[in-house]
XYZ file of C-alpha atoms in Angstrom:
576
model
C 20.788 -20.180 -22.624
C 22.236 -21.610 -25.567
C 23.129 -19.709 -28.768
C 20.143 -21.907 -30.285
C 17.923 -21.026 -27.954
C 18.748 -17.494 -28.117
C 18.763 -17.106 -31.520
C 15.101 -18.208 -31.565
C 14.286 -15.764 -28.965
C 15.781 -13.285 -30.894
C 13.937 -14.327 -34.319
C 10.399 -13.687 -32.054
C 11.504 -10.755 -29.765
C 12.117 -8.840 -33.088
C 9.540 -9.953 -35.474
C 6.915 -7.185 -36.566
C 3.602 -8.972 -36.660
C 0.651 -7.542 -37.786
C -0.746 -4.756 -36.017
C -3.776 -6.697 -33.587
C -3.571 -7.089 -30.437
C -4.755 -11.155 -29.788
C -2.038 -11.444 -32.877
C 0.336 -9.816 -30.514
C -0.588 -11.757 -27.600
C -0.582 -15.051 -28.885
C 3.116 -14.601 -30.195
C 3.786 -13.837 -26.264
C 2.046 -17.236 -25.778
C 3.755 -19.337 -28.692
C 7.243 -17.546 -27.417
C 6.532 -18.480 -23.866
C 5.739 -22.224 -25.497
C 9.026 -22.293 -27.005
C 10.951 -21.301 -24.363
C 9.125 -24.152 -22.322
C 9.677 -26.728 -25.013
C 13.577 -26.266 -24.930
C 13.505 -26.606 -21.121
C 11.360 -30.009 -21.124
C 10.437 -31.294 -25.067
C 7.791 -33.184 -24.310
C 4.867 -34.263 -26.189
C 2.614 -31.672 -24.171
C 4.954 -28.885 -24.605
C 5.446 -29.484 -28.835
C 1.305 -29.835 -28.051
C 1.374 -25.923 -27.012
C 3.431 -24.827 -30.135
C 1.282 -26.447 -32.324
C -1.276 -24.888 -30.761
C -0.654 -21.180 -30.592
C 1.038 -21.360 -34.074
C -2.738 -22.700 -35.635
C -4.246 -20.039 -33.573
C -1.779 -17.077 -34.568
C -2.775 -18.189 -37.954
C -6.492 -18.868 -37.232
C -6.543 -22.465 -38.421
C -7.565 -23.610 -35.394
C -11.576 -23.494 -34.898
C -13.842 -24.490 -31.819
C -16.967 -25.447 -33.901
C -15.178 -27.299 -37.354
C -12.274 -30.016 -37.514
C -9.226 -28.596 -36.415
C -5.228 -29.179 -37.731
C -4.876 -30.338 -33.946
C -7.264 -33.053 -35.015
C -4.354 -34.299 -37.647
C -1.641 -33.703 -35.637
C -3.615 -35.992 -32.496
C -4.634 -39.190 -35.205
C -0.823 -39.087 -36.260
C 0.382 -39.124 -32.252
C -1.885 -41.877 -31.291
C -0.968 -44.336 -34.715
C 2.553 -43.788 -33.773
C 2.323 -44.116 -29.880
C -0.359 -47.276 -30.195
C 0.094 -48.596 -33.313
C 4.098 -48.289 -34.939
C 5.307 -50.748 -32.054
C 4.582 -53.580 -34.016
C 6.945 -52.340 -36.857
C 10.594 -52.738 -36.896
C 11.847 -49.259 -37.460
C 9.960 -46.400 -36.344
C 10.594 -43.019 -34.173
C 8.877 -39.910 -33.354
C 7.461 -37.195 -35.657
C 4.826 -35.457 -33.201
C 7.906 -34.058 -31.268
C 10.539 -34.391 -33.772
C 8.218 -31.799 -36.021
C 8.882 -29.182 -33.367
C 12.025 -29.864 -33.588
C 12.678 -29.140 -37.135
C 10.489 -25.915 -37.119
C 12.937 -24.533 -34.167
C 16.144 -25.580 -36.098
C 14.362 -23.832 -39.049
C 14.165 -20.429 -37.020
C 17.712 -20.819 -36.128
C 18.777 -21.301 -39.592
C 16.885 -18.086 -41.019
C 18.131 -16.145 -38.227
C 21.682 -16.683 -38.173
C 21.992 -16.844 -42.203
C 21.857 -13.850 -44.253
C 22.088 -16.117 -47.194
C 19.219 -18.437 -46.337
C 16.847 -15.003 -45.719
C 18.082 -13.756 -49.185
C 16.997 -16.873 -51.030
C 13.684 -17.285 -49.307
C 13.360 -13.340 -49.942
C 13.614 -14.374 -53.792
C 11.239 -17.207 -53.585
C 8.467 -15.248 -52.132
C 9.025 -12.702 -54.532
C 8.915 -14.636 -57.674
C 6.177 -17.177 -56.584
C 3.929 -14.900 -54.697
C 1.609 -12.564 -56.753
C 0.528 -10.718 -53.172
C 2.331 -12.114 -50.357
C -0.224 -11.675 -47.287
C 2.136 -10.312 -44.716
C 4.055 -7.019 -44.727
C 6.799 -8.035 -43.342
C 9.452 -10.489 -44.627
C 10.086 -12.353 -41.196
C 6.699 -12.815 -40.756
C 5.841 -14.356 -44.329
C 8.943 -17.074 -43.846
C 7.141 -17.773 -40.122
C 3.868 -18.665 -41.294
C 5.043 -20.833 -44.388
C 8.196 -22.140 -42.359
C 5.900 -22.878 -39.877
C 2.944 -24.926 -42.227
C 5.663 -26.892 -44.333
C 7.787 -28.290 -40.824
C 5.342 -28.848 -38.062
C 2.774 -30.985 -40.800
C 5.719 -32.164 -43.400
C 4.915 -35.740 -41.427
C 1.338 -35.451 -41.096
C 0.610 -38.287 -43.721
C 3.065 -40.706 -41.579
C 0.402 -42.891 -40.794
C -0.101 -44.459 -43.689
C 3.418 -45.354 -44.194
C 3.104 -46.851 -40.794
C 0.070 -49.081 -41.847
C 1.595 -49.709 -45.200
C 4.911 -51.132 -43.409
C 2.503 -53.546 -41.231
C 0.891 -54.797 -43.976
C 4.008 -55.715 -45.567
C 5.764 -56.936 -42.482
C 2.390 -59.014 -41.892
C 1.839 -60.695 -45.280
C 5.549 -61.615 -45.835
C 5.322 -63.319 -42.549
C 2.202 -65.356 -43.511
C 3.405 -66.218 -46.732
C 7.009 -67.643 -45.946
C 5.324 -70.784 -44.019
C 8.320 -72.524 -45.830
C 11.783 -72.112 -46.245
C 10.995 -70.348 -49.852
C 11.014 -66.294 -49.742
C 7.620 -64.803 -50.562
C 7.480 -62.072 -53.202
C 3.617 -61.445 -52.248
C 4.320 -57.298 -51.711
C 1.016 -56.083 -50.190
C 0.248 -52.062 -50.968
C -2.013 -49.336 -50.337
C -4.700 -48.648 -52.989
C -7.778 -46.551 -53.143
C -11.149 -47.415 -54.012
C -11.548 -43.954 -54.976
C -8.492 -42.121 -54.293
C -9.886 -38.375 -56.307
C -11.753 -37.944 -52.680
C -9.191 -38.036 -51.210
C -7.376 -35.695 -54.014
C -10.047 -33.245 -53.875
C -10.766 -29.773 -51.896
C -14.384 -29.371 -52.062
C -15.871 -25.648 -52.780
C -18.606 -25.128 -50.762
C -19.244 -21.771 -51.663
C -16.725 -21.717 -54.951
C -16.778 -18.063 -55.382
C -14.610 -17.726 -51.630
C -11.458 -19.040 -53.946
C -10.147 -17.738 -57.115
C -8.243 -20.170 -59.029
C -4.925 -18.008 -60.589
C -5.097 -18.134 -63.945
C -1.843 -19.239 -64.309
C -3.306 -22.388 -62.903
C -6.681 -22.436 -64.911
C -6.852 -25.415 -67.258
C -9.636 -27.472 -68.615
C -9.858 -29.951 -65.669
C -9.940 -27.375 -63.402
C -12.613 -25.860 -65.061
C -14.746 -28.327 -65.202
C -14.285 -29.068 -61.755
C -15.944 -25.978 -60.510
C -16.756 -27.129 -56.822
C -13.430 -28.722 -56.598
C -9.608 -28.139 -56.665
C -7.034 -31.648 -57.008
C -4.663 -30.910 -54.441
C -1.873 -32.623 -57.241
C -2.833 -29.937 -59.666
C -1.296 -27.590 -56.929
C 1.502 -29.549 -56.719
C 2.184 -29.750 -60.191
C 1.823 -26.688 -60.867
C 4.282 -25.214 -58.679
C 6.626 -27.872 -59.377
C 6.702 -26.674 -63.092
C 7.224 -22.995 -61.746
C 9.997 -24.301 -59.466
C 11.744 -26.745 -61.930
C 11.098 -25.574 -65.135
C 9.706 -28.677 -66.153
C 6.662 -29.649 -68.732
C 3.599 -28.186 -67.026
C 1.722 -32.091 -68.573
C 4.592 -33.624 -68.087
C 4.844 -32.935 -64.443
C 1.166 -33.293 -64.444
C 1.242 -36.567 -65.318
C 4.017 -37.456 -62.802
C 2.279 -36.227 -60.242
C -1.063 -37.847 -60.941
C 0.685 -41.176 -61.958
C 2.337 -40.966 -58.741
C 0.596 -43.353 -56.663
C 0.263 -45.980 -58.813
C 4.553 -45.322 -59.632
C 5.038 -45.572 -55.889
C 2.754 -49.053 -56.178
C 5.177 -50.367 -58.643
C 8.516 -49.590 -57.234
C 7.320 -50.968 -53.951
C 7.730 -47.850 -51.355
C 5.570 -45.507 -49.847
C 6.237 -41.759 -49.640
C 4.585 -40.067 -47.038
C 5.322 -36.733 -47.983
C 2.806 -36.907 -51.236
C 0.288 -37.536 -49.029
C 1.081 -34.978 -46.121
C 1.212 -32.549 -49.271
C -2.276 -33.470 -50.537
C -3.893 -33.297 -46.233
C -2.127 -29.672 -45.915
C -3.663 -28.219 -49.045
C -6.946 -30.483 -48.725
C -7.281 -29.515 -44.887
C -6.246 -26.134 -45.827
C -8.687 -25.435 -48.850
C -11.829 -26.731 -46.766
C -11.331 -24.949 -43.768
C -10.074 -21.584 -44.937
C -13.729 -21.221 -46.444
C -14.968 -21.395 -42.601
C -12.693 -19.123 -41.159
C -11.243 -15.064 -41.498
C -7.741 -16.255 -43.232
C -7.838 -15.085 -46.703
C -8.357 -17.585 -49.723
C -5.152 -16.085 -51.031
C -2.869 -17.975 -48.596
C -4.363 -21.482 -50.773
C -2.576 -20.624 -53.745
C 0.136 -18.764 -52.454
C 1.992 -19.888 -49.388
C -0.492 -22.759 -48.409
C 0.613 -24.113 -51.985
C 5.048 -22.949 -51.468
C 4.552 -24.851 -48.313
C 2.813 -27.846 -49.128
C 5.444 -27.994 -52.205
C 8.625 -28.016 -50.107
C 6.679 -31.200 -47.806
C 6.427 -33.367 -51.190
C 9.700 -31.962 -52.195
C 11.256 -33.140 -49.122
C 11.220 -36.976 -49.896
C 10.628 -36.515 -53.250
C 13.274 -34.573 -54.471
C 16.123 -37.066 -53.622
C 13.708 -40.365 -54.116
C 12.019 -39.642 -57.566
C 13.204 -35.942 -59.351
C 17.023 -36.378 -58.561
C 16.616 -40.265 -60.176
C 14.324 -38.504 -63.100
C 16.151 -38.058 -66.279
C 16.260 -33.875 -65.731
C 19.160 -35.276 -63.247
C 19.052 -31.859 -61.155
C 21.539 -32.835 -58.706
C 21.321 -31.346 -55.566
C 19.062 -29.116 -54.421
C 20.211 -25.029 -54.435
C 18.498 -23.030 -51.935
C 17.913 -20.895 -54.717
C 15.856 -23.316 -56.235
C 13.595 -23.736 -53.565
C 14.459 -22.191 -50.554
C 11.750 -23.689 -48.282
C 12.036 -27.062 -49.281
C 15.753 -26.875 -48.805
C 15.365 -26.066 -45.448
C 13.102 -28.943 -44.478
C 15.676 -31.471 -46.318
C 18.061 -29.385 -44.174
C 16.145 -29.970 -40.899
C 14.252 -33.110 -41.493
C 17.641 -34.946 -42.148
C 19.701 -33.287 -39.303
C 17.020 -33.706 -36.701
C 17.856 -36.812 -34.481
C 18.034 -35.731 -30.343
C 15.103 -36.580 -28.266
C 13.166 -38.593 -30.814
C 11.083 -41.156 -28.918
C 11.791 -44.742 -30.039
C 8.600 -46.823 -31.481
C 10.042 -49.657 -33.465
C 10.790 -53.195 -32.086
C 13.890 -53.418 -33.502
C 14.942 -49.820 -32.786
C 14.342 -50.196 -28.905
C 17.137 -53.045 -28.677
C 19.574 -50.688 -30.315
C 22.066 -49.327 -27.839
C 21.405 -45.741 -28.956
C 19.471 -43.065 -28.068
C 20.821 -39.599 -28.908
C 19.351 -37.075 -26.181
C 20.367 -33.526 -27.562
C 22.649 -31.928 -29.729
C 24.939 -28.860 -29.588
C 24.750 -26.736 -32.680
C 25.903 -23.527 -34.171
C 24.699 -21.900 -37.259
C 26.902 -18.550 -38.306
C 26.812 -16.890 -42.259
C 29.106 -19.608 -43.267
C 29.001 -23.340 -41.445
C 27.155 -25.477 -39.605
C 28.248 -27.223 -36.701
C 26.037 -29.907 -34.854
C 27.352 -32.703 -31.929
C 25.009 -34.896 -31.116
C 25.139 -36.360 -27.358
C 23.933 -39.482 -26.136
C 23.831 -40.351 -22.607
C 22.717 -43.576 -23.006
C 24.349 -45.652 -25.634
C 26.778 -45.746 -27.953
C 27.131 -44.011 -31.910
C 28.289 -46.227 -34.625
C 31.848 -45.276 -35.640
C 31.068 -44.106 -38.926
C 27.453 -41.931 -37.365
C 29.076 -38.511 -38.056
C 30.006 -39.356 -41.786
C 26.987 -40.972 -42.695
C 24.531 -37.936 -41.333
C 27.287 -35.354 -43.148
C 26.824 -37.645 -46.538
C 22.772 -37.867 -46.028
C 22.828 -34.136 -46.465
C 25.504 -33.078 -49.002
C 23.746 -35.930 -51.392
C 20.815 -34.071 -51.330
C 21.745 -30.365 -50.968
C 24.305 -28.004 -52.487
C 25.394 -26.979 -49.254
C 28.453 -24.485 -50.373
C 25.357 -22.281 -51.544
C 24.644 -21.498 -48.103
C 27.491 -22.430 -45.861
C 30.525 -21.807 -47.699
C 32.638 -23.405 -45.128
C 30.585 -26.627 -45.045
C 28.519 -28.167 -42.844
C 30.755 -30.315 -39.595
C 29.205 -33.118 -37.504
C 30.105 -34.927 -34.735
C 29.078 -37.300 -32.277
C 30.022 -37.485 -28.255
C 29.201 -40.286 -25.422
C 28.446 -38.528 -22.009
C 29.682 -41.536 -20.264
C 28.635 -40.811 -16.840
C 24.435 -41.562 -17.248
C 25.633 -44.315 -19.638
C 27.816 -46.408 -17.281
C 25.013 -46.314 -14.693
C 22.170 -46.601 -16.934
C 22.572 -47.872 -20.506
C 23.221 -51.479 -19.540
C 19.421 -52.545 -18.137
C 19.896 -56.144 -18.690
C 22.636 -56.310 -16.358
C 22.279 -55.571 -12.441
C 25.490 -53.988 -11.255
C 25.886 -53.026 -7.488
C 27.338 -49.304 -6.719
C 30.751 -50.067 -6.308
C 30.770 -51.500 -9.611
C 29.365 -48.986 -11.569
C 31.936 -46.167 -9.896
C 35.082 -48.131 -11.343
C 33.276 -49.408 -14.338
C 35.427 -46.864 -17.144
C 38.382 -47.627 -15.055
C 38.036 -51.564 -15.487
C 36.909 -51.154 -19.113
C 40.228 -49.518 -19.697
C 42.221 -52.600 -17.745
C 39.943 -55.169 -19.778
C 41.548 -53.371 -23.084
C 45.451 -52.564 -21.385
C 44.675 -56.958 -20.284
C 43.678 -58.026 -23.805
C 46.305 -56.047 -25.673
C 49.106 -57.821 -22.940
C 47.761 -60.871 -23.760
C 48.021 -60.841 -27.554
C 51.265 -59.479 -27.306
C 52.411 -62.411 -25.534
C 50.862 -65.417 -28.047
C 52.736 -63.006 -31.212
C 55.092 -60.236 -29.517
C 55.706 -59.144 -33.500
C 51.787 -58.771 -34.192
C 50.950 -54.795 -34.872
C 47.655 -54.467 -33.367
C 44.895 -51.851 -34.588
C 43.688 -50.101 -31.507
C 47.070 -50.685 -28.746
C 45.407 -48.124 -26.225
C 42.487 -47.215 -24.728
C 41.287 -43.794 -26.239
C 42.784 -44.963 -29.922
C 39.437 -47.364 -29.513
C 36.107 -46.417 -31.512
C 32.769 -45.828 -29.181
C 31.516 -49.318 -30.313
C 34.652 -51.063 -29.043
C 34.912 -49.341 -25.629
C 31.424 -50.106 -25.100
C 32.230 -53.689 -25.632
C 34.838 -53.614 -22.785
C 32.571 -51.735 -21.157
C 29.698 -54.178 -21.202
C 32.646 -56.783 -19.987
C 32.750 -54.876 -16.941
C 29.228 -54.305 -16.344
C 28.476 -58.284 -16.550
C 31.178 -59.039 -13.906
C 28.557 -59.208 -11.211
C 25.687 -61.180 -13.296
C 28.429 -63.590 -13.702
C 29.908 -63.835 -10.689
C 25.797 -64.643 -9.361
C 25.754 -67.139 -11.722
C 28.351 -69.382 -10.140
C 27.345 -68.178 -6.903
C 30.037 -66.011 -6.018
C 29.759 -62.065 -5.473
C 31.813 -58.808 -5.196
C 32.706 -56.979 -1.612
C 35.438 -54.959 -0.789
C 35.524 -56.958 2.960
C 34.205 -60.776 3.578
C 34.470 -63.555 5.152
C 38.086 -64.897 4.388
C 37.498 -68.739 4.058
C 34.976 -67.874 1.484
C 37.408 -65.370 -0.655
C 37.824 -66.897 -3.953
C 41.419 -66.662 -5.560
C 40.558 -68.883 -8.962
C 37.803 -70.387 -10.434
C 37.500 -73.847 -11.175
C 37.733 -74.979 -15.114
C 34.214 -75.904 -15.051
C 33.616 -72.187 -13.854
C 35.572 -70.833 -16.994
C 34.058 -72.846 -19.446
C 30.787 -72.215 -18.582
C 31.459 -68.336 -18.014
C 33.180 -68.174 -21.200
C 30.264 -69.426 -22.933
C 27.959 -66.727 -21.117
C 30.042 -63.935 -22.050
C 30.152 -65.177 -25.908
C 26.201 -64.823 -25.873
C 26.558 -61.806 -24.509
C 28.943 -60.240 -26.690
C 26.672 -62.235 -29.782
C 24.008 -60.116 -28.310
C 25.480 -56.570 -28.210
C 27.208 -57.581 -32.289
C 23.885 -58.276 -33.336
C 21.961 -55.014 -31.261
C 24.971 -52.620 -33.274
C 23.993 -54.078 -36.445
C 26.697 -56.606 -36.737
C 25.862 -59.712 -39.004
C 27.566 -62.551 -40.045
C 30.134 -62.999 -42.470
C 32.952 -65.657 -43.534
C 35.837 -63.265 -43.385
C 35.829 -60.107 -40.585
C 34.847 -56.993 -42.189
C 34.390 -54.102 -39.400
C 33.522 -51.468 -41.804
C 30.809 -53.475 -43.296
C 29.912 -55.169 -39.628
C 30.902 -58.549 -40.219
C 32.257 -61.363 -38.405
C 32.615 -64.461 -38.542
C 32.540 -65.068 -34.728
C 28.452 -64.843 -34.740
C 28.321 -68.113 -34.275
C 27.195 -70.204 -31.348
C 29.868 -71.161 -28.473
C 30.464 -74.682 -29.630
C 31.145 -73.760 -33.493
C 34.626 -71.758 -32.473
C 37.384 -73.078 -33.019
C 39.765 -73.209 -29.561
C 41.810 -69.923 -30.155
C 39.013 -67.514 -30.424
C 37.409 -69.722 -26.986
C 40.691 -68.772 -25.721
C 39.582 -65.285 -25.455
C 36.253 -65.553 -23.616
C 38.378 -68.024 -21.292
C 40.992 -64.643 -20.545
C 37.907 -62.703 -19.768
C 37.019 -64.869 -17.373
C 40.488 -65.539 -15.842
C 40.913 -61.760 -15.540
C 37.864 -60.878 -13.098
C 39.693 -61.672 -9.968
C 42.555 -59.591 -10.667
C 40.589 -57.298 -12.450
C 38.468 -56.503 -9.644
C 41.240 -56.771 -6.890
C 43.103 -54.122 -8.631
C 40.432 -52.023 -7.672
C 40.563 -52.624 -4.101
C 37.592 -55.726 -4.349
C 37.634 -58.995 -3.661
C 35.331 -62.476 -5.435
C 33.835 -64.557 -2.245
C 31.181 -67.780 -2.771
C 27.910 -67.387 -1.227
């Protein structure tokens, strides 16, 4: 069991719930979930934690709309309905995720538990449960698993877009057209309705002349405002206005931000079902509302307040505790994330878990893929996604560390689908990856022995260039078929191949151009005059017949090189 894992565990095995006994047993039930969802993660074991967490919490009913009802709309837009965009993963799963990482977090850092500790105290006029652990479960718990539940409409808004510009650029001419999402009548939407108005008490704190007026309703962005002004500091009609404005803001600087609305569904879903069930109306106004805060907060802190004049700078987990630890999460988040998007299924990456350690001072996550291949500069770019948006010495005062690793062995045998390798390829494929580098950097050292090349040996290369010697290895057979030749360790001697004809080269060479072309352009590589490999461009994106002879040269060596390549390693080329 990992130290994640256990740490978890831990966070459960010690937690002092309220004394009653289905309480009791269903915290058996969500543990027992847990522990089954780090075995497997799959959609039907993140379906179990969501579902003994809502009933824990009784917000889960047989006879009214349930928050399983949300969480089932958003799984089947994503699965049936976010192919068609370019970009899009997971969140059903990836939720689950972040409210386990959470856990971990609050168990292993004193400082994190101090600062939420503060929060609750200063926000909460009568925090519901006794005990401290419990109080950070339930509003932990409400602010991860639904801080995506308003996803879908980002998903619909991108398809509109995608759509529209793609009907309107008939010509050669862009099209500035930008479709968005309005409302007919978006205050019923912004609106929990008070069917019996005397089951909530609106704080005064909160009391105003809207909300007066409104006396079988509560805006769901009065909440929001409201706390954001307690949290910030800031004009209570000032952030009022923000807030209410915010739609139409979003309209005009052409973006959607789905955590506004997954705010305004947690505290609308929230408000109208609490006055059906046993959970105290407190909870609304208290941790429904800290919750539901720290889900806008966790787009909208870095998109809109940290742009705002105020200029806050990064978020302190004194601050805001919870919505520092969804930032914290949401952005570090990326194993087992099922792949929706068009274009994000052609890139060669899929990152299946991660190894991390959270102590009283750093945190320390490797992510692992066993099938593809991380960018070179993945580790910084995750690292810089969250120290722009948090303080992070506040709570790890030795920083946060990230890295990435390649488990090679499912990768060689798997990762390259588009190619059919036999078995004896694939068990020498790292080995003639490395003599496809040791070849190329012989052969450049020849045409200019006083050249100083960049990457002279084999584990000095990046992941993205060892895959690319890699994928030379794993096409040796699809070539070889195409000239109908193959690859045997014992054949027929009269039909053993010891060079290939020019025509052979040339019109290999020009195969294993498109194929490299192909794997640029799937790692994000585009074109560009002069070669650029931090920025990912090259000027070699090109079809075959635009290069100029040298650079054919090269695909020409590649070609030249599978017959000793492959007799090196005890294999011989024979025509068909």
């Amino acid at each position: 069991m990992s130290s994640f894992n256990k740490a978890v565990k831990g966070f459960f095995d010690d937690l002092v719930a309220e004394e009653n006994t289905t309480t009791r047993r269903y915290f058996v039930y969500l543990n027992e979930a847990i522990a089954e969802f780090f075995e497997v993660g799959s959609m039907q074991n993140a379906y179990e934690v969501y579902r003994w967490f809502l009933d824990i919490y009784h917000i889960n009913y047989a006879d009214k709309a349930s928050f399983l009802d949300l969480l089932d709309a958003m799984s089947k837009y994503e699965e049936n309905v976010a192919t068609m965009n370019d970009h899009q993963r997971d969140h059903y799963v990836h939720s689950v995720n972040v409210f386990l990482l959470g856990l971990y977090v609050y168990r292993c850092n004193s400082n994190y538990r101090k600062c939420f500790a503060t929060q609750i105290e200063k926000r909460c006029e009568n925090p519901h449960y006794v005990a401290i652990d419990e109080e950070f479960l339930f509003c932990w718990g409400i602010a991860s698993l639904f801080h995506d539940i308003g996803y879908p409409l980002e998903i619909v808004s991108t398809q509109i877009r995608k759509y529209v510009e793609f009907v309107a650029s008939v010509s050669e001419e862009s099209s500035d057209a930008e479709p968005f999402i309005d409302f007919m009548n978006f205050p019923a939407l912004d609106s929990i309705q008070l069917t019996n108005p005397r089951l909530i008490e609106v704080p005064h704190s909160m009391q105003s002349s809207q909300t007066a007026a409104a006396s079988k309703e509560i805006k769901p962005t009065d909440i929001l405002a409201h706390n954001l002004h307690l949290s910030f500091g800031l004009d209570a009609a000032d952030i009022n206005a923000a807030i209410q404005g915010y739609l139409r803001y979003m309209q005009k600087s052409r973006f959607l931000d789905h955590g506004f609305f997954s705010a305004i569904i947690v505290l609308k879903w929230y408000g109208e079902l609490l006055q059906h069930s046993v959970a105290p109306s407190s909870l609304l106004f208290n941790e429904i509302a800290l919750s539901s805060e720290a889900i806008l907060l966790h787009n909208y802190y870095a998109g809109t307040l940290m742009k705002s004049p105020h200029d806050f700078g990064t978020l302190s987990p004194e601050t805001n505790a919870l919505a520092y630890l969804l930032i914290l999460c949401d952005e570090s988040q990326e194993w087992n994330r099922k792949i929706f998007g068009e274009k994000d299924l052609k890139k060669l990456l899929f990152i299946n878990n991660a190894q991390i350690k959270v102590d009283e001072n750093s945190l320390e996550i490797k992510y692992v893929t066993e099938a593809g291949v991380f960018p070179d500069d993945f580790p910084q770019l995750r690292k810089a996604a969250l120290y722009k948006r948090l303080n992070v010495e506040q709570l790890f005062s030795s920083g946060i560390n990230i890295y990435a690793e390649t488990v090679s062995g499912y990768y060689l045998e798997h990762s390259l689908g588009y190619l059919v390798m036999p078995r004896l390829l694939v068990n020498h494929l790292e080995q003639l990856a490395q003599m496809v580098h040791e070849d190329y950097v012989a052969k450049q050292k020849e045409r200019d022995p006083n050249q100083t090349l960049e990457y002279e040996t084999w584990d000095s290369l990046p992941p993205s260039m060892k895959y690319s010697n890699i994928r030379q290895g794993a096409a040796i057979s699809d070539k070889l078929s195409r000239i109908r030749c193959y690859l045997d360790n014992e054949g027929e001697a009269n039909k053993e191949v010891v060079a290939f004809s020019d025509q052979e080269i040339e019109y290999l060479a020009e195969y294993e151009h498109e194929l490299w072309v192909k794997e640029r352009e799937e790692s994000g590589w585009t074109f560009g005059k002069v070669k650029d490999t931090k920025k990912k461009l090259s000027p070699y994106l090109v079809s075959y017949g635009e290069l100029s002879d040298d650079i054919k040269e090269l695909d020409r060596d590649t070609i030249r090189n599978i017959i000793p390549l492959t007799n090196a390693i005890g294999y011989k080329v024979y025509r068909i």
